[in-house]
PDB file of C-alpha atoms in Angstrom:
ATOM      1  CA  UNK G   1    -201.399  66.509  15.367  1.00 70.00           C
ATOM      2  CA  UNK G   2    -203.207  64.664  12.589  1.00 78.00           C
ATOM      3  CA  UNK G   3    -205.006  66.174   9.623  1.00 83.00           C
ATOM      4  CA  UNK G   4    -208.732  66.040   9.071  1.00 79.00           C
ATOM      5  CA  UNK G   5    -208.522  63.252   6.457  1.00 84.00           C
ATOM      6  CA  UNK G   6    -206.661  61.005   8.922  1.00 86.00           C
ATOM      7  CA  UNK G   7    -209.207  61.768  11.660  1.00 82.00           C
ATOM      8  CA  UNK G   8    -212.007  60.759   9.268  1.00 86.00           C
ATOM      9  CA  UNK G   9    -210.144  57.525   8.418  1.00 86.00           C
ATOM     10  CA  UNK G  10    -209.861  56.661  12.117  1.00 86.00           C
ATOM     11  CA  UNK G  11    -213.576  57.190  12.709  1.00 83.00           C
ATOM     12  CA  UNK G  12    -214.528  55.271   9.574  1.00 87.00           C
ATOM     13  CA  UNK G  13    -212.373  52.393  10.832  1.00 82.00           C
ATOM     14  CA  UNK G  14    -214.045  52.514  14.243  1.00 85.00           C
ATOM     15  CA  UNK G  15    -217.439  52.383  12.542  1.00 84.00           C
ATOM     16  CA  UNK G  16    -216.196  49.283  10.687  1.00 83.00           C
ATOM     17  CA  UNK G  17    -215.256  47.718  14.066  1.00 84.00           C
ATOM     18  CA  UNK G  18    -211.490  47.892  13.551  1.00 85.00           C
ATOM     19  CA  UNK G  19    -209.360  47.951  16.683  1.00 88.00           C
ATOM     20  CA  UNK G  20    -206.867  50.677  17.562  1.00 88.00           C
ATOM     21  CA  UNK G  21    -203.835  48.472  16.696  1.00 90.00           C
ATOM     22  CA  UNK G  22    -205.402  47.566  13.341  1.00 89.00           C
ATOM     23  CA  UNK G  23    -206.069  51.243  12.538  1.00 84.00           C
ATOM     24  CA  UNK G  24    -202.566  52.229  13.641  1.00 85.00           C
ATOM     25  CA  UNK G  25    -201.045  49.648  11.338  1.00 88.00           C
ATOM     26  CA  UNK G  26    -203.226  50.565   8.341  1.00 84.00           C
ATOM     27  CA  UNK G  27    -202.712  54.319   8.772  1.00 83.00           C
ATOM     28  CA  UNK G  28    -199.032  54.104   9.780  1.00 86.00           C
ATOM     29  CA  UNK G  29    -199.734  55.841  13.105  1.00 86.00           C
ATOM     30  CA  UNK G  30    -198.720  55.185  16.691  1.00 89.00           C
ATOM     31  CA  UNK G  31    -201.448  53.258  18.487  1.00 88.00           C
ATOM     32  CA  UNK G  32    -201.502  55.911  21.244  1.00 89.00           C
ATOM     33  CA  UNK G  33    -202.341  58.533  18.625  1.00 88.00           C
ATOM     34  CA  UNK G  34    -205.207  56.431  17.298  1.00 86.00           C
ATOM     35  CA  UNK G  35    -206.602  55.845  20.792  1.00 88.00           C
ATOM     36  CA  UNK G  36    -206.302  59.569  21.534  1.00 86.00           C
ATOM     37  CA  UNK G  37    -208.498  60.502  18.558  1.00 83.00           C
ATOM     38  CA  UNK G  38    -211.048  57.667  18.631  1.00 86.00           C
ATOM     39  CA  UNK G  39    -213.417  59.478  21.013  1.00 82.00           C
ATOM     40  CA  UNK G  40    -212.429  63.088  20.317  1.00 82.00           C
ATOM     41  CA  UNK G  41    -213.862  65.632  17.857  1.00 84.00           C
ATOM     42  CA  UNK G  42    -211.441  67.040  15.338  1.00 78.00           C
ATOM     43  CA  UNK G  43    -209.937  70.334  16.471  1.00 74.00           C
ATOM     44  CA  UNK G  44    -206.850  71.734  14.761  1.00 66.00           C
ATOM     45  CA  UNK G  45    -204.176  72.989  17.077  1.00 63.00           C
ATOM     46  CA  UNK G  46    -204.494  76.722  17.633  1.00 64.00           C
ATOM     47  CA  UNK G  47    -201.666  78.644  16.067  1.00 66.00           C
ATOM     48  CA  UNK G  48    -199.627  80.676  18.513  1.00 65.00           C
ATOM     49  CA  UNK G  49    -198.907  84.048  16.917  1.00 66.00           C
ATOM     50  CA  UNK G  50    -195.240  84.733  16.553  1.00 73.00           C
ATOM     51  CA  UNK G  51    -193.781  87.848  18.066  1.00 77.00           C
ATOM     52  CA  UNK G  52    -193.098  90.590  15.547  1.00 83.00           C
ATOM     53  CA  UNK G  53    -190.241  93.066  15.494  1.00 88.00           C
ATOM     54  CA  UNK G  54    -192.956  95.714  15.222  1.00 90.00           C
ATOM     55  CA  UNK G  55    -194.772  94.737  18.437  1.00 90.00           C
ATOM     56  CA  UNK G  56    -192.737  96.985  20.782  1.00 91.00           C
ATOM     57  CA  UNK G  57    -193.445  99.992  18.551  1.00 90.00           C
ATOM     58  CA  UNK G  58    -197.185  99.594  17.886  1.00 91.00           C
ATOM     59  CA  UNK G  59    -198.285 101.917  20.683  1.00 90.00           C
ATOM     60  CA  UNK G  60    -195.888 104.552  19.435  1.00 90.00           C
ATOM     61  CA  UNK G  61    -197.238 104.253  15.884  1.00 92.00           C
ATOM     62  CA  UNK G  62    -200.813 104.753  17.118  1.00 90.00           C
ATOM     63  CA  UNK G  63    -199.737 107.916  18.922  1.00 89.00           C
ATOM     64  CA  UNK G  64    -197.976 109.272  15.837  1.00 90.00           C
ATOM     65  CA  UNK G  65    -200.973 108.685  13.610  1.00 87.00           C
ATOM     66  CA  UNK G  66    -203.345 110.259  16.127  1.00 86.00           C
ATOM     67  CA  UNK G  67    -201.220 113.401  16.154  1.00 85.00           C
ATOM     68  CA  UNK G  68    -200.218 113.647  12.480  1.00 85.00           C
ATOM     69  CA  UNK G  69    -201.475 112.324   9.101  1.00 85.00           C
ATOM     70  CA  UNK G  70    -198.223 110.449   8.429  1.00 88.00           C
ATOM     71  CA  UNK G  71    -197.692 108.124   5.497  1.00 91.00           C
ATOM     72  CA  UNK G  72    -196.448 104.585   6.067  1.00 91.00           C
ATOM     73  CA  UNK G  73    -193.057 105.647   4.656  1.00 93.00           C
ATOM     74  CA  UNK G  74    -192.837 108.478   7.209  1.00 93.00           C
ATOM     75  CA  UNK G  75    -193.800 106.099  10.010  1.00 92.00           C
ATOM     76  CA  UNK G  76    -191.135 103.659   8.820  1.00 93.00           C
ATOM     77  CA  UNK G  77    -188.482 106.385   8.859  1.00 93.00           C
ATOM     78  CA  UNK G  78    -189.409 107.380  12.415  1.00 93.00           C
ATOM     79  CA  UNK G  79    -189.264 103.747  13.472  1.00 93.00           C
ATOM     80  CA  UNK G  80    -185.788 103.355  11.974  1.00 92.00           C
ATOM     81  CA  UNK G  81    -184.663 106.415  13.904  1.00 92.00           C
ATOM     82  CA  UNK G  82    -186.104 104.792  17.053  1.00 91.00           C
ATOM     83  CA  UNK G  83    -184.168 101.568  16.506  1.00 91.00           C
ATOM     84  CA  UNK G  84    -186.623  99.420  14.546  1.00 92.00           C
ATOM     85  CA  UNK G  85    -184.806  96.808  12.454  1.00 90.00           C
ATOM     86  CA  UNK G  86    -187.698  95.209  10.567  1.00 89.00           C
ATOM     87  CA  UNK G  87    -188.898  95.768   7.029  1.00 90.00           C
ATOM     88  CA  UNK G  88    -191.346  98.315   5.651  1.00 91.00           C
ATOM     89  CA  UNK G  89    -193.978  95.823   4.437  1.00 92.00           C
ATOM     90  CA  UNK G  90    -195.158  94.950   7.932  1.00 92.00           C
ATOM     91  CA  UNK G  91    -195.234  98.665   8.772  1.00 92.00           C
ATOM     92  CA  UNK G  92    -197.425  99.400   5.756  1.00 92.00           C
ATOM     93  CA  UNK G  93    -199.799  96.565   6.677  1.00 92.00           C
ATOM     94  CA  UNK G  94    -200.126  97.777  10.269  1.00 91.00           C
ATOM     95  CA  UNK G  95    -200.625 101.436   9.309  1.00 91.00           C
ATOM     96  CA  UNK G  96    -203.314 100.412   6.803  1.00 89.00           C
ATOM     97  CA  UNK G  97    -204.991  98.299   9.482  1.00 89.00           C
ATOM     98  CA  UNK G  98    -205.193 100.948  12.208  1.00 86.00           C
ATOM     99  CA  UNK G  99    -205.604 104.127  10.158  1.00 81.00           C
ATOM    100  CA  UNK G 100    -209.274 105.158   9.997  1.00 68.00           C
ATOM    101  CA  UNK G 101    -210.692 105.172   6.456  1.00 67.00           C
ATOM    102  CA  UNK G 102    -210.602 108.522   4.729  1.00 66.00           C
ATOM    103  CA  UNK G 103    -213.937 110.193   4.260  1.00 63.00           C
ATOM    104  CA  UNK G 104    -214.875 112.009   1.105  1.00 62.00           C
ATOM    105  CA  UNK G 105    -213.972 115.660   1.494  1.00 61.00           C
ATOM    106  CA  UNK G 106    -217.065 116.975  -0.212  1.00 63.00           C
ATOM    107  CA  UNK G 107    -220.777 117.127   0.368  1.00 64.00           C
ATOM    108  CA  UNK G 108    -223.062 115.431  -2.131  1.00 68.00           C
ATOM    109  CA  UNK G 109    -225.961 117.729  -2.983  1.00 72.00           C
ATOM    110  CA  UNK G 110    -229.336 116.639  -4.287  1.00 79.00           C
ATOM    111  CA  UNK G 111    -231.861 118.964  -5.920  1.00 85.00           C
ATOM    112  CA  UNK G 112    -235.390 118.711  -7.237  1.00 89.00           C
ATOM    113  CA  UNK G 113    -236.202 119.594 -10.876  1.00 90.00           C
ATOM    114  CA  UNK G 114    -236.187 123.370 -11.386  1.00 88.00           C
ATOM    115  CA  UNK G 115    -234.921 124.061  -7.874  1.00 92.00           C
ATOM    116  CA  UNK G 116    -231.386 125.333  -8.461  1.00 92.00           C
ATOM    117  CA  UNK G 117    -229.106 126.578 -11.222  1.00 93.00           C
ATOM    118  CA  UNK G 118    -225.370 127.106 -10.783  1.00 91.00           C
ATOM    119  CA  UNK G 119    -223.538 129.933 -12.542  1.00 93.00           C
ATOM    120  CA  UNK G 120    -219.891 130.766 -13.061  1.00 91.00           C
ATOM    121  CA  UNK G 121    -217.489 132.706 -15.255  1.00 89.00           C
ATOM    122  CA  UNK G 122    -214.667 131.033 -17.164  1.00 87.00           C
ATOM    123  CA  UNK G 123    -211.883 132.216 -19.449  1.00 86.00           C
ATOM    124  CA  UNK G 124    -211.124 130.961 -22.971  1.00 85.00           C
ATOM    125  CA  UNK G 125    -207.880 132.628 -23.995  1.00 85.00           C
ATOM    126  CA  UNK G 126    -207.998 135.738 -26.184  1.00 89.00           C
ATOM    127  CA  UNK G 127    -209.633 136.826 -29.417  1.00 88.00           C
ATOM    128  CA  UNK G 128    -208.636 139.395 -32.059  1.00 89.00           C
ATOM    129  CA  UNK G 129    -210.776 142.550 -31.953  1.00 87.00           C
ATOM    130  CA  UNK G 130    -209.621 145.077 -34.540  1.00 87.00           C
ATOM    131  CA  UNK G 131    -205.924 145.692 -34.065  1.00 90.00           C
ATOM    132  CA  UNK G 132    -205.762 144.298 -30.551  1.00 90.00           C
ATOM    133  CA  UNK G 133    -206.563 141.113 -28.646  1.00 91.00           C
ATOM    134  CA  UNK G 134    -209.184 140.889 -25.942  1.00 90.00           C
ATOM    135  CA  UNK G 135    -209.655 138.335 -23.225  1.00 89.00           C
ATOM    136  CA  UNK G 136    -212.548 135.998 -24.067  1.00 90.00           C
ATOM    137  CA  UNK G 137    -214.738 135.021 -21.142  1.00 91.00           C
ATOM    138  CA  UNK G 138    -217.730 132.734 -21.012  1.00 92.00           C
ATOM    139  CA  UNK G 139    -220.716 132.645 -18.702  1.00 93.00           C
ATOM    140  CA  UNK G 140    -222.057 129.217 -17.729  1.00 93.00           C
ATOM    141  CA  UNK G 141    -225.382 128.261 -16.173  1.00 93.00           C
ATOM    142  CA  UNK G 142    -226.110 124.618 -15.313  1.00 93.00           C
ATOM    143  CA  UNK G 143    -229.414 123.275 -14.049  1.00 93.00           C
ATOM    144  CA  UNK G 144    -228.496 121.169 -11.014  1.00 90.00           C
ATOM    145  CA  UNK G 145    -231.051 118.410 -11.556  1.00 90.00           C
ATOM    146  CA  UNK G 146    -231.051 117.889 -15.339  1.00 91.00           C
ATOM    147  CA  UNK G 147    -227.473 119.162 -15.934  1.00 90.00           C
ATOM    148  CA  UNK G 148    -228.714 121.156 -18.936  1.00 93.00           C
ATOM    149  CA  UNK G 149    -226.107 123.738 -19.846  1.00 93.00           C
ATOM    150  CA  UNK G 150    -226.160 127.286 -21.198  1.00 96.00           C
ATOM    151  CA  UNK G 151    -222.898 128.949 -22.311  1.00 94.00           C
ATOM    152  CA  UNK G 152    -222.479 132.531 -23.521  1.00 95.00           C
ATOM    153  CA  UNK G 153    -219.187 134.117 -24.591  1.00 93.00           C
ATOM    154  CA  UNK G 154    -218.371 137.717 -23.687  1.00 90.00           C
ATOM    155  CA  UNK G 155    -215.500 140.201 -23.868  1.00 90.00           C
ATOM    156  CA  UNK G 156    -216.064 141.390 -20.326  1.00 87.00           C
ATOM    157  CA  UNK G 157    -217.214 140.159 -16.926  1.00 87.00           C
ATOM    158  CA  UNK G 158    -218.963 143.371 -15.982  1.00 89.00           C
ATOM    159  CA  UNK G 159    -222.222 143.449 -14.049  1.00 89.00           C
ATOM    160  CA  UNK G 160    -224.032 144.399 -17.265  1.00 90.00           C
ATOM    161  CA  UNK G 161    -222.806 141.272 -19.033  1.00 89.00           C
ATOM    162  CA  UNK G 162    -223.434 139.172 -15.932  1.00 91.00           C
ATOM    163  CA  UNK G 163    -227.106 140.167 -15.684  1.00 92.00           C
ATOM    164  CA  UNK G 164    -227.706 140.021 -19.436  1.00 94.00           C
ATOM    165  CA  UNK G 165    -226.288 136.492 -19.545  1.00 94.00           C
ATOM    166  CA  UNK G 166    -228.692 135.481 -16.759  1.00 94.00           C
ATOM    167  CA  UNK G 167    -231.649 136.770 -18.754  1.00 95.00           C
ATOM    168  CA  UNK G 168    -230.512 134.897 -21.854  1.00 96.00           C
ATOM    169  CA  UNK G 169    -229.919 131.716 -19.855  1.00 95.00           C
ATOM    170  CA  UNK G 170    -233.384 131.947 -18.279  1.00 95.00           C
ATOM    171  CA  UNK G 171    -234.906 132.318 -21.738  1.00 96.00           C
ATOM    172  CA  UNK G 172    -233.071 129.195 -22.913  1.00 95.00           C
ATOM    173  CA  UNK G 173    -233.417 126.964 -19.850  1.00 94.00           C
ATOM    174  CA  UNK G 174    -236.313 128.335 -17.833  1.00 93.00           C
ATOM    175  CA  UNK G 175    -236.198 130.145 -14.495  1.00 94.00           C
ATOM    176  CA  UNK G 176    -235.113 128.094 -11.447  1.00 93.00           C
ATOM    177  CA  UNK G 177    -236.174 128.882  -7.899  1.00 93.00           C
ATOM    178  CA  UNK G 178    -232.601 129.618  -6.819  1.00 92.00           C
ATOM    179  CA  UNK G 179    -229.275 130.509  -8.433  1.00 92.00           C
ATOM    180  CA  UNK G 180    -226.001 129.435  -6.836  1.00 87.00           C
ATOM    181  CA  UNK G 181    -222.943 131.556  -7.640  1.00 83.00           C
ATOM    182  CA  UNK G 182    -219.732 129.514  -7.715  1.00 64.00           C
ATOM    183  CA  UNK G 183    -216.533 131.302  -6.574  1.00 60.00           C
ATOM    184  CA  UNK G 184    -216.870 134.404  -8.739  1.00 61.00           C
ATOM    185  CA  UNK G 185    -214.491 137.333  -8.379  1.00 55.00           C
ATOM    186  CA  UNK G 186    -217.563 139.532  -8.297  1.00 52.00           C
ATOM    187  CA  UNK G 187    -220.130 138.597  -5.676  1.00 47.00           C
ATOM    188  CA  UNK G 188    -223.622 140.082  -5.960  1.00 45.00           C
ATOM    189  CA  UNK G 189    -226.672 140.131  -3.719  1.00 43.00           C
ATOM    190  CA  UNK G 190    -230.239 141.274  -4.247  1.00 39.00           C
ATOM    191  CA  UNK G 191    -231.010 144.449  -2.396  1.00 38.00           C
ATOM    192  CA  UNK G 192    -234.748 143.870  -2.349  1.00 41.00           C
ATOM    193  CA  UNK G 193    -235.461 147.606  -2.676  1.00 42.00           C
ATOM    194  CA  UNK G 194    -236.231 147.762  -6.375  1.00 44.00           C
ATOM    195  CA  UNK G 195    -232.740 148.796  -7.453  1.00 44.00           C
ATOM    196  CA  UNK G 196    -231.723 145.410  -8.795  1.00 41.00           C
ATOM    197  CA  UNK G 197    -228.367 143.959  -7.789  1.00 40.00           C
ATOM    198  CA  UNK G 198    -225.452 145.598  -6.064  1.00 40.00           C
ATOM    199  CA  UNK G 199    -221.796 144.531  -5.727  1.00 37.00           C
ATOM    200  CA  UNK G 200    -221.134 142.837  -2.399  1.00 37.00           C
ATOM    201  CA  UNK G 201    -217.378 142.605  -2.744  1.00 38.00           C
ATOM    202  CA  UNK G 202    -214.614 141.834  -5.186  1.00 40.00           C
ATOM    203  CA  UNK G 203    -212.062 139.155  -4.359  1.00 37.00           C
TER     204      UNK G 203
END
């Protein structure tokens, strides 16, 4: 097999009316090689893939990964137990090649201006009140579109504080169409009968 530069030299020589023996002598090639390539397009010899120590186990690896979310290290350990004598690098490459890409485990939400606010309670340690210490909580409201934030600190997470903080947040940020409650211990729903909010359940 000759390289592309040699093939070009042969064809340039032919274009200059050199004979096969002359080209063979100038390029230090066998004359049969020159004659072989004079009328042929250049085509590198196809590489024959070498057999891998992993080949007999590839079907087994696919089955393992279909059944369990194994890491490449775990696959390698199972292969060793099954008699595999190769290295881990080729295992890692193959697992990366056949494992489907991981999808993001969350949903991206999009909101229009003024459509939604999100609320939550948080805790900020304790604070001295008289001769004792009280847990300090804070109420947070975030407008989903603009990300404007309202924070109000409180000594309790009662329904009274919860509703009062909403009123104060609405006065500061405006009133959105919807309010999303994020994982609160105290869930509330609107009764729709004129009696305000009621407790749905406590977690």
